[in-house]
Amino acid sequence: MASAFIRVAQFFAAIAVCLLAGLVGSVFTTPAIPTWYAALAKPALTPPAWLFGPVWTVLFILMGIALYLVWSKGWGQKNVQVAMAIFAVQLVLNVLWSYLFFGLQAPFFALIEIVLLWVAILMTIGAFYRVSIPAAALLVPYLLWVTFAAYLTYGIYALNP
């Protein structure tokens, strides 16, 4: 069993990895918000731009806690390794969406990519469920938000030919 120091370090490392992904995504997002994004026609129910940052911060923290709960079950277990690998893929896809949508300003490609992200999150929830039910539950708000983000992405694509 890992020492208390190791467990605490893993906890903060897991959260830091997820927040770092958010930070990388924000490199593409932040400059485009007041310019390109502000000029787009947006679908009904689009929240104010200032809301996205706090929501994503909470989601990245929940993702980090979920990652820690899986990691704490022991890296030597095959189901932990598989779950963490799937998690890594969805985290990369998360950052990629920001690059495609905001960086390249390509809503069509971001729409295709967010479908892949949604599937990857669902796969992550399934893999986490086999290791830690609470970890899987912590990812449900993320899946719901990405479902909403897919609606917004589609709406922006459709309204801005």
mmCIF file of C-alpha atoms in Angstrom, residues 23-79:
data_model
loop_
_atom_site.group_PDB
_atom_site.id
_atom_site.type_symbol
_atom_site.label_atom_id
_atom_site.label_comp_id
_atom_site.label_asym_id
_atom_site.label_seq_id
_atom_site.Cartn_x
_atom_site.Cartn_y
_atom_site.Cartn_z
ATOM 1 C CA LEU A 23 -4.697 25.280 -19.661
ATOM 2 C CA VAL A 24 -3.390 23.989 -22.995
ATOM 3 C CA GLY A 25 -6.900 24.183 -24.449
ATOM 4 C CA SER A 26 -7.285 27.733 -23.171
ATOM 5 C CA VAL A 27 -4.225 28.772 -25.187
ATOM 6 C CA PHE A 28 -6.398 28.291 -28.283
ATOM 7 C CA THR A 29 -9.661 29.414 -26.713
ATOM 8 C CA THR A 30 -8.829 32.653 -24.921
ATOM 9 C CA PRO A 31 -7.644 34.741 -27.897
ATOM 10 C CA ALA A 32 -10.630 33.697 -30.026
ATOM 11 C CA ILE A 33 -13.376 34.521 -27.494
ATOM 12 C CA PRO A 34 -13.462 38.329 -27.907
ATOM 13 C CA THR A 35 -12.908 38.210 -31.657
ATOM 14 C CA TRP A 36 -13.983 35.227 -33.754
ATOM 15 C CA TYR A 37 -16.334 33.581 -31.221
ATOM 16 C CA ALA A 38 -18.021 36.869 -30.290
ATOM 17 C CA ALA A 39 -18.951 37.460 -33.935
ATOM 18 C CA LEU A 40 -20.559 34.040 -34.475
ATOM 19 C CA ALA A 41 -24.289 33.427 -34.584
ATOM 20 C CA LYS A 42 -25.018 31.106 -31.665
ATOM 21 C CA PRO A 43 -27.825 28.632 -30.980
ATOM 22 C CA ALA A 44 -30.500 29.027 -28.324
ATOM 23 C CA LEU A 45 -29.348 28.225 -24.779
ATOM 24 C CA THR A 46 -25.769 29.363 -25.417
ATOM 25 C CA PRO A 47 -24.420 30.424 -22.017
ATOM 26 C CA PRO A 48 -22.443 33.646 -21.594
ATOM 27 C CA ALA A 49 -18.784 33.260 -22.549
ATOM 28 C CA TRP A 50 -17.607 33.953 -18.975
ATOM 29 C CA LEU A 51 -19.381 30.800 -17.707
ATOM 30 C CA PHE A 52 -17.276 28.325 -19.689
ATOM 31 C CA GLY A 53 -14.066 28.851 -17.702
ATOM 32 C CA PRO A 54 -15.548 28.124 -14.254
ATOM 33 C CA VAL A 55 -17.551 25.150 -15.544
ATOM 34 C CA TRP A 56 -14.507 23.623 -17.230
ATOM 35 C CA THR A 57 -12.367 24.217 -14.143
ATOM 36 C CA VAL A 58 -14.832 22.287 -11.982
ATOM 37 C CA LEU A 59 -15.057 19.523 -14.589
ATOM 38 C CA PHE A 60 -11.263 19.211 -14.846
ATOM 39 C CA ILE A 61 -11.024 18.952 -11.053
ATOM 40 C CA LEU A 62 -13.713 16.241 -11.017
ATOM 41 C CA MET A 63 -11.839 14.440 -13.800
ATOM 42 C CA GLY A 64 -8.648 14.652 -11.757
ATOM 43 C CA ILE A 65 -10.323 13.223 -8.669
ATOM 44 C CA ALA A 66 -11.779 10.414 -10.786
ATOM 45 C CA LEU A 67 -8.356 9.727 -12.263
ATOM 46 C CA TYR A 68 -6.852 9.592 -8.782
ATOM 47 C CA LEU A 69 -9.508 7.132 -7.570
ATOM 48 C CA VAL A 70 -8.628 4.785 -10.421
ATOM 49 C CA TRP A 71 -4.861 5.294 -10.114
ATOM 50 C CA SER A 72 -5.027 4.626 -6.364
ATOM 51 C CA LYS A 73 -6.311 1.102 -7.023
ATOM 52 C CA GLY A 74 -2.811 0.171 -8.169
ATOM 53 C CA TRP A 75 -0.977 0.784 -11.419
ATOM 54 C CA GLY A 76 -0.036 -2.903 -11.619
ATOM 55 C CA GLN A 77 -3.634 -3.940 -12.297
ATOM 56 C CA LYS A 78 -4.501 -4.403 -15.964
ATOM 57 C CA ASN A 79 -7.957 -2.825 -15.636
#
